[in-house]
PDB file of C-alpha atoms in Angstrom:
ATOM      1  CA  MET O 571      50.671 -64.728  38.351  1.00  0.00           C
ATOM      2  CA  LYS O 572      48.540 -61.631  38.932  1.00  0.00           C
ATOM      3  CA  LEU O 573      50.749 -59.627  36.603  1.00  0.00           C
ATOM      4  CA  VAL O 574      50.249 -62.165  33.794  1.00  0.00           C
ATOM      5  CA  LEU O 575      46.480 -62.128  34.314  1.00  0.00           C
ATOM      6  CA  ILE O 576      46.380 -58.328  34.257  1.00  0.00           C
ATOM      7  CA  PHE O 577      48.533 -58.304  31.112  1.00  0.00           C
ATOM      8  CA  LEU O 578      46.177 -60.756  29.345  1.00  0.00           C
ATOM      9  CA  LEU O 579      43.128 -58.706  30.335  1.00  0.00           C
ATOM     10  CA  VAL O 580      44.695 -55.509  29.004  1.00  0.00           C
ATOM     11  CA  ILE O 581      45.647 -57.203  25.720  1.00  0.00           C
ATOM     12  CA  GLY O 582      42.119 -58.614  25.414  1.00  0.00           C
ATOM     13  CA  PHE O 583      40.576 -55.228  26.189  1.00  0.00           C
ATOM     14  CA  ILE O 584      42.699 -53.570  23.498  1.00  0.00           C
ATOM     15  CA  SER O 585      42.216 -56.350  20.912  1.00  0.00           C
ATOM     16  CA  LEU O 586      38.456 -56.821  21.219  1.00  0.00           C
ATOM     17  CA  PRO O 587      37.420 -53.585  19.444  1.00  0.00           C
ATOM     18  CA  LYS O 588      39.885 -54.288  16.629  1.00  0.00           C
ATOM     19  CA  ILE O 589      38.476 -57.788  16.180  1.00  0.00           C
ATOM     20  CA  ILE O 590      34.913 -56.479  16.147  1.00  0.00           C
ATOM     21  CA  ILE O 591      35.762 -53.811  13.570  1.00  0.00           C
ATOM     22  CA  TYR O 592      37.500 -56.418  11.402  1.00  0.00           C
ATOM     23  CA  PHE O 593      34.422 -58.682  11.437  1.00  0.00           C
ATOM     24  CA  LEU O 594      32.106 -55.759  10.663  1.00  0.00           C
ATOM     25  CA  ASN O 595      34.209 -54.629   7.703  1.00  0.00           C
ATOM     26  CA  ASN O 596      35.298 -57.982   6.269  1.00  0.00           C
ATOM     27  CA  GLY O 597      32.770 -60.521   7.480  1.00  0.00           C
ATOM     28  CA  ASN O 598      33.470 -63.834   9.082  1.00  0.00           C
ATOM     29  CA  PRO O 599      36.698 -65.333   7.669  1.00  0.00           C
ATOM     30  CA  TYR O 600      35.373 -68.872   8.300  1.00  0.00           C
ATOM     31  CA  ASP O 601      32.290 -68.213   6.159  1.00  0.00           C
ATOM     32  CA  LYS O 602      34.437 -66.743   3.402  1.00  0.00           C
ATOM     33  CA  ALA O 603      36.804 -69.735   3.405  1.00  0.00           C
ATOM     34  CA  VAL O 604      33.966 -72.283   3.284  1.00  0.00           C
ATOM     35  CA  VAL O 605      31.937 -70.472   0.616  1.00  0.00           C
ATOM     36  CA  THR O 606      34.897 -69.753  -1.683  1.00  0.00           C
ATOM     37  CA  LYS O 607      35.967 -73.387  -1.388  1.00  0.00           C
ATOM     38  CA  HIS O 608      32.620 -75.103  -1.971  1.00  0.00           C
ATOM     39  CA  VAL O 609      30.804 -72.951  -4.547  1.00  0.00           C
ATOM     40  CA  PRO O 610      33.448 -72.967  -7.349  1.00  0.00           C
ATOM     41  CA  THR O 611      33.782 -76.739  -6.933  1.00  0.00           C
ATOM     42  CA  TYR O 612      30.007 -77.087  -7.113  1.00  0.00           C
ATOM     43  CA  LEU O 613      29.857 -75.000 -10.288  1.00  0.00           C
ATOM     44  CA  GLU O 614      32.533 -77.205 -11.877  1.00  0.00           C
ATOM     45  CA  LYS O 615      30.535 -80.328 -10.984  1.00  0.00           C
ATOM     46  CA  GLN O 616      27.489 -78.730 -12.615  1.00  0.00           C
ATOM     47  CA  GLY O 617      29.511 -78.538 -15.849  1.00  0.00           C
ATOM     48  CA  TYR O 618      30.361 -74.836 -15.849  1.00  0.00           C
ATOM     49  CA  THR O 619      33.834 -73.770 -16.937  1.00  0.00           C
ATOM     50  CA  ASP O 620      35.667 -70.478 -16.536  1.00  0.00           C
ATOM     51  CA  SER O 621      34.631 -69.579 -20.086  1.00  0.00           C
ATOM     52  CA  ASP O 622      30.942 -69.866 -19.087  1.00  0.00           C
ATOM     53  CA  ILE O 623      31.299 -67.413 -16.214  1.00  0.00           C
ATOM     54  CA  SER O 624      32.095 -63.742 -16.720  1.00  0.00           C
ATOM     55  CA  GLU O 625      32.291 -62.845 -13.026  1.00  0.00           C
ATOM     56  CA  GLN O 626      32.255 -64.662  -9.717  1.00  0.00           C
ATOM     57  CA  ARG O 627      32.948 -63.282  -6.272  1.00  0.00           C
ATOM     58  CA  TYR O 628      32.325 -63.684  -2.574  1.00  0.00           C
ATOM     59  CA  LEU O 629      30.023 -61.147  -0.990  1.00  0.00           C
ATOM     60  CA  GLU O 630      28.875 -60.349   2.508  1.00  0.00           C
ATOM     61  CA  PRO O 631      25.196 -59.309   2.639  1.00  0.00           C
ATOM     62  CA  LYS O 632      24.351 -56.402   4.914  1.00  0.00           C
ATOM     63  CA  HIS O 633      21.386 -58.247   6.411  1.00  0.00           C
ATOM     64  CA  THR O 634      20.512 -61.858   7.190  1.00  0.00           C
ATOM     65  CA  ILE O 635      19.149 -63.662   4.159  1.00  0.00           C
ATOM     66  CA  ASN O 636      18.321 -67.176   5.338  1.00  0.00           C
ATOM     67  CA  ARG O 637      19.359 -68.698   8.658  1.00  0.00           C
ATOM     68  CA  LYS O 638      19.933 -72.147   7.143  1.00  0.00           C
ATOM     69  CA  VAL O 639      22.962 -70.957   5.185  1.00  0.00           C
ATOM     70  CA  LEU O 640      26.186 -69.250   6.129  1.00  0.00           C
ATOM     71  CA  HIS O 641      25.952 -65.476   6.061  1.00  0.00           C
ATOM     72  CA  GLY O 642      28.493 -65.015   3.269  1.00  0.00           C
ATOM     73  CA  HIS O 643      27.314 -65.688  -0.274  1.00  0.00           C
ATOM     74  CA  TYR O 644      28.764 -66.143  -3.732  1.00  0.00           C
ATOM     75  CA  ALA O 645      27.623 -64.116  -6.735  1.00  0.00           C
ATOM     76  CA  VAL O 646      27.961 -65.470 -10.278  1.00  0.00           C
ATOM     77  CA  ILE O 647      27.303 -63.780 -13.620  1.00  0.00           C
ATOM     78  CA  PHE O 648      27.174 -66.108 -16.618  1.00  0.00           C
ATOM     79  CA  ASN O 649      28.412 -64.999 -20.046  1.00  0.00           C
ATOM     80  CA  ASP O 650      25.154 -65.891 -21.793  1.00  0.00           C
ATOM     81  CA  GLU O 651      23.087 -63.894 -19.251  1.00  0.00           C
ATOM     82  CA  PRO O 652      25.214 -60.828 -18.536  1.00  0.00           C
ATOM     83  CA  GLY O 653      22.326 -58.898 -17.005  1.00  0.00           C
ATOM     84  CA  LEU O 654      21.618 -61.370 -14.184  1.00  0.00           C
ATOM     85  CA  GLU O 655      23.536 -62.050 -11.003  1.00  0.00           C
ATOM     86  CA  TYR O 656      22.898 -65.474  -9.458  1.00  0.00           C
ATOM     87  CA  TYR O 657      23.500 -66.061  -5.753  1.00  0.00           C
ATOM     88  CA  TYR O 658      24.742 -69.222  -4.081  1.00  0.00           C
ATOM     89  CA  GLY O 659      25.094 -70.109  -0.433  1.00  0.00           C
ATOM     90  CA  VAL O 660      26.390 -72.981   1.680  1.00  0.00           C
ATOM     91  CA  THR O 661      24.214 -74.635   4.316  1.00  0.00           C
ATOM     92  CA  LYS O 662      25.502 -74.400   7.865  1.00  0.00           C
ATOM     93  CA  PHE O 663      25.267 -78.040   8.856  1.00  0.00           C
ATOM     94  CA  ARG O 664      25.929 -80.168   5.795  1.00  0.00           C
ATOM     95  CA  LYS O 665      28.006 -77.667   3.785  1.00  0.00           C
ATOM     96  CA  LYS O 666      25.721 -78.237   0.789  1.00  0.00           C
ATOM     97  CA  VAL O 667      25.778 -75.570  -1.918  1.00  0.00           C
ATOM     98  CA  VAL O 668      22.384 -74.086  -2.764  1.00  0.00           C
ATOM     99  CA  GLN O 669      21.291 -71.548  -5.324  1.00  0.00           C
ATOM    100  CA  PHE O 670      18.946 -68.832  -4.154  1.00  0.00           C
ATOM    101  CA  CYS O 671      15.740 -68.467  -6.166  1.00  0.00           C
ATOM    102  CA  GLY O 672      16.094 -64.708  -6.444  1.00  0.00           C
ATOM    103  CA  LYS O 673      18.467 -63.235  -8.987  1.00  0.00           C
ATOM    104  CA  GLU O 674      19.319 -59.585  -9.408  1.00  0.00           C
ATOM    105  CA  ASP O 675      19.207 -57.804 -12.748  1.00  0.00           C
ATOM    106  CA  GLN O 676      21.402 -54.887 -13.804  1.00  0.00           C
ATOM    107  CA  PHE O 677      18.878 -52.440 -12.321  1.00  0.00           C
ATOM    108  CA  GLY O 678      18.990 -54.041  -8.871  1.00  0.00           C
ATOM    109  CA  GLU O 679      15.542 -55.628  -9.221  1.00  0.00           C
ATOM    110  CA  LEU O 680      14.988 -59.056  -7.669  1.00  0.00           C
ATOM    111  CA  ILE O 681      13.810 -61.615 -10.224  1.00  0.00           C
ATOM    112  CA  THR O 682      12.277 -64.875  -8.988  1.00  0.00           C
ATOM    113  CA  LYS O 683      11.023 -66.308 -12.286  1.00  0.00           C
ATOM    114  CA  GLU O 684      12.853 -69.243 -13.828  1.00  0.00           C
ATOM    115  CA  THR O 685      15.781 -68.262 -16.024  1.00  0.00           C
ATOM    116  CA  LYS O 686      18.379 -70.139 -18.068  1.00  0.00           C
ATOM    117  CA  HIS O 687      20.648 -71.113 -15.139  1.00  0.00           C
ATOM    118  CA  SER O 688      17.931 -71.462 -12.474  1.00  0.00           C
ATOM    119  CA  GLU O 689      17.993 -74.648 -10.450  1.00  0.00           C
ATOM    120  CA  LYS O 690      14.789 -76.497  -9.578  1.00  0.00           C
ATOM    121  CA  ASP O 691      15.802 -76.979  -5.937  1.00  0.00           C
ATOM    122  CA  CYS O 692      16.589 -73.348  -5.293  1.00  0.00           C
ATOM    123  CA  LEU O 693      16.240 -71.838  -1.822  1.00  0.00           C
ATOM    124  CA  ASP O 694      14.046 -68.863  -1.045  1.00  0.00           C
ATOM    125  CA  GLN O 695      16.239 -66.086   0.345  1.00  0.00           C
ATOM    126  CA  PHE O 696      13.695 -64.871   2.858  1.00  0.00           C
ATOM    127  CA  SER O 697      12.247 -68.169   4.069  1.00  0.00           C
ATOM    128  CA  ASN O 698      13.629 -69.893   7.151  1.00  0.00           C
ATOM    129  CA  LYS O 699      11.491 -73.021   6.875  1.00  0.00           C
TER     130      LYS O 699
END
């Protein structure tokens, strides 16, 4: 019994740094699974097709954006606005997809004004209210 316990502790001690490094490099796999499942479905329900979107991808921000949503986000670039990158997130508790009010242009500037694909009920990235 003691040998099994010691074996499990050694395995845990060896595995823990590898797990931490994986999470730091790749983000939380749960967040990625939830976000990549919900956001494309949401975009389809909004009437967007693959021909409307030039690029869409999951991304892991380097810092916390808003505590109400999962840390991982989804970036979308629409064909008719190739210079803007829209960001979507999924709320932690109800798994509701939200669009962030801030969009990023091709120069990396944050734009908060209303644009063609802006949603009225967007979420401020930096507010936790």
